[in-house]
Short mmCIF file of C-alpha atoms in Angstrom, two decimals:
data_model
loop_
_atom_site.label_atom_id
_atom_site.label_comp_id
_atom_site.label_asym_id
_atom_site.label_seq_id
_atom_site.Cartn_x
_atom_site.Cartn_y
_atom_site.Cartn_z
CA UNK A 7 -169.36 -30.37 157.24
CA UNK A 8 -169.17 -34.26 157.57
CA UNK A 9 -168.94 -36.43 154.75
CA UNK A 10 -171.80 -36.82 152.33
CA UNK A 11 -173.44 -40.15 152.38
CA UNK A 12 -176.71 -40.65 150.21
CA UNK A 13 -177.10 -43.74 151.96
CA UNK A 14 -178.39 -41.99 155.46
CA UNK A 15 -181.09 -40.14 152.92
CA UNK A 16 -182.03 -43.47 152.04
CA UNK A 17 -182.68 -44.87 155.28
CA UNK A 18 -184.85 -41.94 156.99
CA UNK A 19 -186.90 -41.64 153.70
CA UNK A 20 -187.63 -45.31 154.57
CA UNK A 21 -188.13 -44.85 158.51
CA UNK A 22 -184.82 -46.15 159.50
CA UNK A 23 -182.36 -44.67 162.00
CA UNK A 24 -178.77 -43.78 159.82
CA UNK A 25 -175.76 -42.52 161.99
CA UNK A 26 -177.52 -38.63 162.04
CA UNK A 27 -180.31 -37.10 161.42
CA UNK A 28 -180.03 -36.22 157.73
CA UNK A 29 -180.73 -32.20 156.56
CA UNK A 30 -184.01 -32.39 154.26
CA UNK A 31 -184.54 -29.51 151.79
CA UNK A 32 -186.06 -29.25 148.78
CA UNK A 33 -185.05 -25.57 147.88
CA UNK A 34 -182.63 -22.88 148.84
CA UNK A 35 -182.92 -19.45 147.60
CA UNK A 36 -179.61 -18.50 145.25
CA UNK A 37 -178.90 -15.39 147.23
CA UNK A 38 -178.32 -17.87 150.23
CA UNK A 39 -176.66 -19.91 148.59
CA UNK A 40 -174.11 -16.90 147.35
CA UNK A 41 -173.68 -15.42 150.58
CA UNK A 42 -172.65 -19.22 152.30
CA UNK A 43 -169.97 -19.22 149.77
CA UNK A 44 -169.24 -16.10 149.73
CA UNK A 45 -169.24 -15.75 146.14
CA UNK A 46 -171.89 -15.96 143.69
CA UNK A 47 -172.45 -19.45 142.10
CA UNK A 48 -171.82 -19.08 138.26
CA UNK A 49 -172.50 -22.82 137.18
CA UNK A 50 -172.85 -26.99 138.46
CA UNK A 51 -169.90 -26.95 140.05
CA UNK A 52 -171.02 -24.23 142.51
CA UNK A 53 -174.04 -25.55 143.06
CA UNK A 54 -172.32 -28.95 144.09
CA UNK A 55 -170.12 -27.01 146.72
CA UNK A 56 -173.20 -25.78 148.25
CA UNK A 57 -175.11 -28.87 149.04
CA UNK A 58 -171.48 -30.02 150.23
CA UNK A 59 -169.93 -27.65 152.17
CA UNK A 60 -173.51 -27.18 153.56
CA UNK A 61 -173.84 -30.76 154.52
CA UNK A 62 -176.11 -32.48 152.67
CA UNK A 63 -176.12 -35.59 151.59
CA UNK A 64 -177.53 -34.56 148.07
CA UNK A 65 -177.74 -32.12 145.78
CA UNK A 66 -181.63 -30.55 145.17
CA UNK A 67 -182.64 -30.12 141.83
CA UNK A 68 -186.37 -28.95 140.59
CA UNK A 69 -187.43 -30.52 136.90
CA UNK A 70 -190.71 -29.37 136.12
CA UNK A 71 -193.13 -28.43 133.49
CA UNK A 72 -195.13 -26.09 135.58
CA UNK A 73 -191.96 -23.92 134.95
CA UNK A 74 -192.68 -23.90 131.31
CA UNK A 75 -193.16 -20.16 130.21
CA UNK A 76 -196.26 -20.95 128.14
CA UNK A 77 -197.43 -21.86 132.09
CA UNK A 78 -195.59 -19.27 134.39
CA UNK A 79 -195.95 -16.29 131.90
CA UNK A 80 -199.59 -16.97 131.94
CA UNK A 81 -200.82 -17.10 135.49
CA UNK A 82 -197.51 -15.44 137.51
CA UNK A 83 -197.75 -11.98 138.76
CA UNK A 84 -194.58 -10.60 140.26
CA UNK A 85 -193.63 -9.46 143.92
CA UNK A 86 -191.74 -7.04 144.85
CA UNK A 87 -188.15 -8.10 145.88
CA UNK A 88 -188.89 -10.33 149.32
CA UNK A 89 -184.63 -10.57 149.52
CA UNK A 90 -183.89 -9.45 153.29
CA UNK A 91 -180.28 -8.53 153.81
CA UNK A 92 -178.71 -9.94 150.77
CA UNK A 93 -177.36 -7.96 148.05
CA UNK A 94 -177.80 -8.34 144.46
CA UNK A 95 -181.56 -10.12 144.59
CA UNK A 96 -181.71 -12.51 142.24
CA UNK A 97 -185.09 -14.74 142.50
CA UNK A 98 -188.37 -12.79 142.23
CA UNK A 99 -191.54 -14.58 143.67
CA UNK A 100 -194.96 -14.48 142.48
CA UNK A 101 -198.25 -14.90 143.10
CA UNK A 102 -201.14 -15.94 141.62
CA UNK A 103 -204.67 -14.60 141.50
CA UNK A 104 -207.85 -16.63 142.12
CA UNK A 105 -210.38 -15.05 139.44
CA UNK A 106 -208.33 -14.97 136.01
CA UNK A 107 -208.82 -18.14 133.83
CA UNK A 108 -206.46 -19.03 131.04
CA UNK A 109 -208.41 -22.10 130.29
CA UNK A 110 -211.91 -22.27 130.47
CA UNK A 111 -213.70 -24.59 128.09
CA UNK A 112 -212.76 -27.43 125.93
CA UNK A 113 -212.01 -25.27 123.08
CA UNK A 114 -209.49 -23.78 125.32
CA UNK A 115 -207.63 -27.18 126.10
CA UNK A 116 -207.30 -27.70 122.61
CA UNK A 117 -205.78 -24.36 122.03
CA UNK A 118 -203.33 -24.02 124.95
CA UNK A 119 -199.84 -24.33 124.19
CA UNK A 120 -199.28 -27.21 126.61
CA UNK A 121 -195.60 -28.23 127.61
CA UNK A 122 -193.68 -30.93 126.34
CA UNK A 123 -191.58 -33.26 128.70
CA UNK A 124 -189.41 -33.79 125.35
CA UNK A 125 -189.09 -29.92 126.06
CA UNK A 126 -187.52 -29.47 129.49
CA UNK A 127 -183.30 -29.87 129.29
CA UNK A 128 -182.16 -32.81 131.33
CA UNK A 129 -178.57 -32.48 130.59
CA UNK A 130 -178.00 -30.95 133.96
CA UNK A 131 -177.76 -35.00 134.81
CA UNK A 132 -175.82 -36.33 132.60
CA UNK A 133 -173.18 -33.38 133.70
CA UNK A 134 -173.60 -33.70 137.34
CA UNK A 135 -172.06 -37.30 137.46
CA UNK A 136 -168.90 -35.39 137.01
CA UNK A 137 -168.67 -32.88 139.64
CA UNK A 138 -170.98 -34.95 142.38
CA UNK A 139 -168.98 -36.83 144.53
CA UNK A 140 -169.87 -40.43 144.11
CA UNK A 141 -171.37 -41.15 147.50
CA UNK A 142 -173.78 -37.97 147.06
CA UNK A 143 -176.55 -38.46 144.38
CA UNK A 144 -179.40 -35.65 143.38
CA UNK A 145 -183.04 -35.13 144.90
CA UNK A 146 -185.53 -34.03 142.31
CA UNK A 147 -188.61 -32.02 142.59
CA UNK A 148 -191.41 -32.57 139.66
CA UNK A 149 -195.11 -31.89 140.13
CA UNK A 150 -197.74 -29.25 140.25
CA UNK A 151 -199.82 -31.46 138.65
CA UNK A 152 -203.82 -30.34 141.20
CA UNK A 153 -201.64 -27.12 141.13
CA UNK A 154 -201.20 -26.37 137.82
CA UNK A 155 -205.14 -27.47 137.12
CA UNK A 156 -206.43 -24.89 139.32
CA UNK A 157 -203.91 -21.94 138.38
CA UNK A 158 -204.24 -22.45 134.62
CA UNK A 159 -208.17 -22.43 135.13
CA UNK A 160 -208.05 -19.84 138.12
CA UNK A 161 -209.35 -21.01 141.74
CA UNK A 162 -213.06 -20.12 141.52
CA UNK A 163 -213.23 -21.27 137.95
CA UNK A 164 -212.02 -24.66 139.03
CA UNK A 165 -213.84 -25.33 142.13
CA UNK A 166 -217.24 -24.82 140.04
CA UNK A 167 -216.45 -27.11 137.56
CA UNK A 168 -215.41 -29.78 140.06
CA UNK A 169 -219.39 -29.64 140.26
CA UNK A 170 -220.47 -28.55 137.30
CA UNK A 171 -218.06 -30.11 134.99
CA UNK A 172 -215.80 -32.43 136.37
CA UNK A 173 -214.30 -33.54 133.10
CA UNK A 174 -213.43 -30.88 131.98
CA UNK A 175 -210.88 -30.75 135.33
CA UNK A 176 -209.93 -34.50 134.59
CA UNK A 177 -209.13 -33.22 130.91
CA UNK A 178 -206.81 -30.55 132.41
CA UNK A 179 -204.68 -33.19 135.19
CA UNK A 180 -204.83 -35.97 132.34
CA UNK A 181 -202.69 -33.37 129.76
CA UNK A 182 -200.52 -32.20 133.00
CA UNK A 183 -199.93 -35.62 134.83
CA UNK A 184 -199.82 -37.49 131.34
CA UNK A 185 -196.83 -35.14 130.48
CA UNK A 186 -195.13 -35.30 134.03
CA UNK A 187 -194.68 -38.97 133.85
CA UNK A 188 -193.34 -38.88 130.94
CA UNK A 189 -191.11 -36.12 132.13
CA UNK A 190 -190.30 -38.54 135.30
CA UNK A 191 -189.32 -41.29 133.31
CA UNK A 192 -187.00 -39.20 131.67
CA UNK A 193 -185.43 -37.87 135.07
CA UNK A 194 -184.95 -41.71 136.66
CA UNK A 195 -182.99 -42.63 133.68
CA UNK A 196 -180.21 -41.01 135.20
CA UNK A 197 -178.37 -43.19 137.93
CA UNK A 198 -177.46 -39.89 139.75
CA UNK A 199 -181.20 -39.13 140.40
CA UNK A 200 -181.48 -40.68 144.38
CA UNK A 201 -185.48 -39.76 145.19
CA UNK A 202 -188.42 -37.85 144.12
CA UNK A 203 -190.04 -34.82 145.80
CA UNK A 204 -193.62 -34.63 143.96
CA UNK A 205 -194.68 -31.11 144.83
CA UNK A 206 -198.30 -30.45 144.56
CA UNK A 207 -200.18 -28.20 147.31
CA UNK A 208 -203.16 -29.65 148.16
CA UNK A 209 -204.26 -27.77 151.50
CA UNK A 210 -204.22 -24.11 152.99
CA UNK A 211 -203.35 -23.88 156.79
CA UNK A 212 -206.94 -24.59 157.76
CA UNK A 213 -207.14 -27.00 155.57
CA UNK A 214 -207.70 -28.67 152.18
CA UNK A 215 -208.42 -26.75 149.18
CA UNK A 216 -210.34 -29.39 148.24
CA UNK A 217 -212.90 -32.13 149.18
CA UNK A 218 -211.27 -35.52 149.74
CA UNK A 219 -213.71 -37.23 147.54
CA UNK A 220 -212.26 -34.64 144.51
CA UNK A 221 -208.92 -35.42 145.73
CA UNK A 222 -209.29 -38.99 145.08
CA UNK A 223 -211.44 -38.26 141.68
CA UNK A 224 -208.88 -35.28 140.16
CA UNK A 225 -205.22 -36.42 142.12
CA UNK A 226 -204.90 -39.01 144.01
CA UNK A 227 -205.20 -41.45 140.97
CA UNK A 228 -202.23 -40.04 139.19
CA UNK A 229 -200.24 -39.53 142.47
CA UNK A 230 -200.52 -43.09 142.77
CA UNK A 231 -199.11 -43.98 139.04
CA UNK A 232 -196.05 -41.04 139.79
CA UNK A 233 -195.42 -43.62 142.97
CA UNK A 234 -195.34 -46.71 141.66
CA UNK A 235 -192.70 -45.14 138.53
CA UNK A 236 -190.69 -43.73 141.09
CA UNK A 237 -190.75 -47.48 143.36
CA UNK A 238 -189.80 -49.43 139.89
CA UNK A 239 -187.24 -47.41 139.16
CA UNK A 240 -185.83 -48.81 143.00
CA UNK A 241 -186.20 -44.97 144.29
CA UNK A 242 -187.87 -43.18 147.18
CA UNK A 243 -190.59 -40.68 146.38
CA UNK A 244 -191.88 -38.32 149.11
CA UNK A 245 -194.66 -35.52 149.02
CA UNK A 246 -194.68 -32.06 149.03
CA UNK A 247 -197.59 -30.03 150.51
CA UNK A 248 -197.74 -26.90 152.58
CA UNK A 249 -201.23 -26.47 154.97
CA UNK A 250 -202.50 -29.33 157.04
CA UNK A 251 -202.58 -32.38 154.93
CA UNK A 252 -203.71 -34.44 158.50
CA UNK A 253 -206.93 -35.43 156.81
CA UNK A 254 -205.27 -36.68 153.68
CA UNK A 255 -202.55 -38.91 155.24
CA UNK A 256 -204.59 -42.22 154.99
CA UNK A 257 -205.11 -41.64 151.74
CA UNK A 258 -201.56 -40.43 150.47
CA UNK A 259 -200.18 -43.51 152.39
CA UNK A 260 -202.56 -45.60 150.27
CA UNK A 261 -201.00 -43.63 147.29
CA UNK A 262 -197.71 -45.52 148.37
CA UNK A 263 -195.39 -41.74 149.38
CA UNK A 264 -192.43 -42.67 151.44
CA UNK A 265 -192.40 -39.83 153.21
CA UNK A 266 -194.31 -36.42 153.69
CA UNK A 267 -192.95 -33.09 153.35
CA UNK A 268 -193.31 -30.25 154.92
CA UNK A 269 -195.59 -30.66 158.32
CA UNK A 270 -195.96 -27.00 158.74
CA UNK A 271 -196.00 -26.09 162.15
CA UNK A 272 -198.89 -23.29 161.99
CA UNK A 273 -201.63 -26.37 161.71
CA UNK A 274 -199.96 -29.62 161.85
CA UNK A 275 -198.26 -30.94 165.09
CA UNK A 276 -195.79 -32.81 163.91
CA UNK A 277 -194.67 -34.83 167.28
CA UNK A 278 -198.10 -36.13 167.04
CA UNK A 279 -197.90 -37.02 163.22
CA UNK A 280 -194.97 -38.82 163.75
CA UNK A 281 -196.36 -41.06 166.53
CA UNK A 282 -199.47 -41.88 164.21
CA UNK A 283 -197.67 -42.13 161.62
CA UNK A 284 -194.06 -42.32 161.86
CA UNK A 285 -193.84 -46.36 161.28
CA UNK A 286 -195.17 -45.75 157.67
CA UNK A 287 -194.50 -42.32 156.81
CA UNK A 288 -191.10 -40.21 156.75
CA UNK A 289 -191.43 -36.61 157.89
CA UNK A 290 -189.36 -33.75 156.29
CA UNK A 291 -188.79 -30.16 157.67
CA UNK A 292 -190.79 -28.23 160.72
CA UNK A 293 -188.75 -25.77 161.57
CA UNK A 294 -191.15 -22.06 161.27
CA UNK A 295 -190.85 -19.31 158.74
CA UNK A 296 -193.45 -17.15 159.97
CA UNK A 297 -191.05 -16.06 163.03
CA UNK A 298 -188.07 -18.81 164.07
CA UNK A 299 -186.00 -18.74 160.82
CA UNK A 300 -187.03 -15.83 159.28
CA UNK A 301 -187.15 -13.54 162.17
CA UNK A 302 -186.02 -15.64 165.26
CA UNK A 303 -182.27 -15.05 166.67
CA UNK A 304 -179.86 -18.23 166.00
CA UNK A 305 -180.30 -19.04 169.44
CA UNK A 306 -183.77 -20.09 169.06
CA UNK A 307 -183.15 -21.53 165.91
CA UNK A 308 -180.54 -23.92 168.22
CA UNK A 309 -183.72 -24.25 170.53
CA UNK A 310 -186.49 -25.27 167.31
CA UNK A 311 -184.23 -27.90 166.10
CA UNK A 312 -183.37 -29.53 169.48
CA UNK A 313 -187.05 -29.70 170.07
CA UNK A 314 -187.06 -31.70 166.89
CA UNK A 315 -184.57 -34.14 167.32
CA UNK A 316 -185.88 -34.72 170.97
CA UNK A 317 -189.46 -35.12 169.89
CA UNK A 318 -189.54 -36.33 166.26
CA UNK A 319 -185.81 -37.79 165.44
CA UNK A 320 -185.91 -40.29 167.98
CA UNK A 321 -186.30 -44.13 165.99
CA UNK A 322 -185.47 -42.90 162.62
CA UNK A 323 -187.55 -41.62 159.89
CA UNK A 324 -186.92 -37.69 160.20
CA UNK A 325 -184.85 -34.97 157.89
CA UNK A 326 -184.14 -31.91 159.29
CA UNK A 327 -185.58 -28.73 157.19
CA UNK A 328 -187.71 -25.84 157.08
CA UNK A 329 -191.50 -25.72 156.31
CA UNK A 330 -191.20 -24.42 153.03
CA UNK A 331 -187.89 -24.05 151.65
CA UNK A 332 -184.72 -20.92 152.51
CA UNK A 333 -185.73 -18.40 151.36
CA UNK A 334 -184.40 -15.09 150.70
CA UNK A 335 -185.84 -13.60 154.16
CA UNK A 336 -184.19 -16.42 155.91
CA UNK A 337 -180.75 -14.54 157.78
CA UNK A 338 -177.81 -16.51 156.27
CA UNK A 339 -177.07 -16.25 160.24
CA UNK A 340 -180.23 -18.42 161.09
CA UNK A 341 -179.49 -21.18 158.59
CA UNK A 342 -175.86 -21.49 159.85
CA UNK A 343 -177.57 -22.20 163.28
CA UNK A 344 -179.94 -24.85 161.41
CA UNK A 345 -177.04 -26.54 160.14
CA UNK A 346 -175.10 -26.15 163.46
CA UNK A 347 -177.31 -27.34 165.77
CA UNK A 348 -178.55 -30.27 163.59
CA UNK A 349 -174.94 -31.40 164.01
CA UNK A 350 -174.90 -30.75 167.80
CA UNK A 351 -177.78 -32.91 168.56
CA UNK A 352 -179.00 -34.86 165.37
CA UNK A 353 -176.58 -38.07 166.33
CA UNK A 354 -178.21 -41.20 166.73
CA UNK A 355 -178.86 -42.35 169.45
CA UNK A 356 -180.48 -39.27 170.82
CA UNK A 357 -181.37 -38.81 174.21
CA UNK A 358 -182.37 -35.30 175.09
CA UNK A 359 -184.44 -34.11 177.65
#
């Protein structure tokens, strides 16, 4: 562990070159986060010591209405346990189905039991202040904005009335995004808040969900506002989207995103993103779920991330990370290697061959 320095989060999200190559996640699953501290984490103060002792130069946080029960009890089916190798599971995943509509018609928008942003506790930072050490500040996720359009309306449901009754979908963002800026406002109040992850899927691995020209219509106009709160509040803001996003770069970098999270290596090559892009666009994560973390050895985790910093650190404007989040299949063996290596060869300058 080296000292925490917000200040090196700073300048990648903003395509500098700090003293390393700064770790850049968004999520870590709690039964990681138990089993690297070998103890279970029972409040803040526990959480703080993870991000520390882990490295990071912040603390990750996620604020968000789409985790609203009159949402999530709704549209969320459960998994089975996905834990691999850690005892006592503790976070269930879910999964949502494509057919089943909670809202349907107008009558239905009026009816829903939408969230409040007057609803969702922020007292977790007006605590943090005191067990954060002062040169470490907290990353916040807030979003689901497309996502929580098309799961509240179910997939088909929503793609047809993108043609048949496009309002109706413009209804459904409006009430969403209206409520998540108010909801952001609320979150960069607080001095501790650093930068902004907006999280909001937009693409599979073959690509978008959706046409570009919806895109622009339905998100890409309130992406846009969520940007320019996050700039006058003198804060970063970067993107969160799984899938290849390639075709939607030009337009999320007219949006005004800092940076773009999490270039997922099944369909986006991120070397070549980042010499497209890299002089007006931060990149966030890479390394593979579908084998090198989750089912790789820590030796080729050590290989994945030296591939990184050779091909994508070099000049600034990278965080090291996975292409999701850790998760609970992730070996706490495999993201001891992540951290290791990305101490080993994430020191500016690099030079490897």
């Amino acid at each position: 562990m080296s000292d925490p320095d917000f200040a090196r989060v700073l300048t990648a999200l903003r395509r500098g070159q700090p003293d390393r190559v700064p770790l850049g996640e968004v999520s870590v699953d709690p039964e990681v986060k138990d089993a690297f501290l070998g103890r279970p984490i029972t409040g803040l103060a526990d959480e703080v010591e993870f991000w520390l002792q882990a490295g990071f130069d912040y603390i990750a946080i996620d604020t968000d209405l789409y985790a609203a029960p009159a949402i999530q009890d709704r549209i969320v089916r459960p998994l089975e346990n996905t834990a691999h190798g850690y005892a006592g599971a503790r976070h269930n995943r879910g999964w949502v189905g494509s057919a089943a509509a909670v809202i349907g018609s107008r009558d239905d928008v009026q009816c829903f039991a939408w969230p409040h942003a007057e609803d969702v506790d922020l007292s977790v930072y007006e605590h943090l202040p005191s067990v954060l050490p002062p040169s470490m500040k907290a990353v916040v996720t807030i979003g689901h904005v497309f996502t929580g359009a098309w799961q509240l309306m179910g997939f088909e449901s929503f793609c047809v009335s993108l043609i048949d009754d496009p309002d109706l979908v413009l209804e459904i963002t409006d009430r969403l995004g209206g409520e998540t800026l108010r909801l952001l406002d609320g979150v960069l109040a607080h001095e501790v808040v650093g930068a902004i992850c907006l999280q909001d899927d937009i693409a599979y691995t073959n690509g978008l969900m959706v046409s570009l020209p919806m895109l622009r219509r339905i998100f890409f106009p309130w992406l846009t506002t969520a940007v320019e709160r996050v700039h006058r509040a003198g804060r970063p803001v970067f993107l969160h989207s799984d899938g290849d996003v390639l075709q939607a770069i030009p337009d999320l970098l007219r949006c005004g995103i800092d940076g773009l999270h999490p270039i997922e290596p099944k369909c986006m090559d991120i070397a070549a993103v980042k010499r497209q892009y890299g002089d007006r666009l931060a990149l966030l994560g890479n390394l593979d779920l579908g084998y090198t973390m989750t089912r790789g050895t820590p030796a080729e985790v050590r290989q994945a991330v030296r591939q990184l910093m050779r091909d994508v650190a070099p000049g600034g404007g990278y965080l090291l990370g996975s292409a999701n989040s850790i998760t609970n299949y992730v070996p706490l063996e495999n993201f001891r290697a992540m951290l290791a290596a990305g101490r080993e060869f994430g020191r500016y300058p690099i030079s490897l061959d």
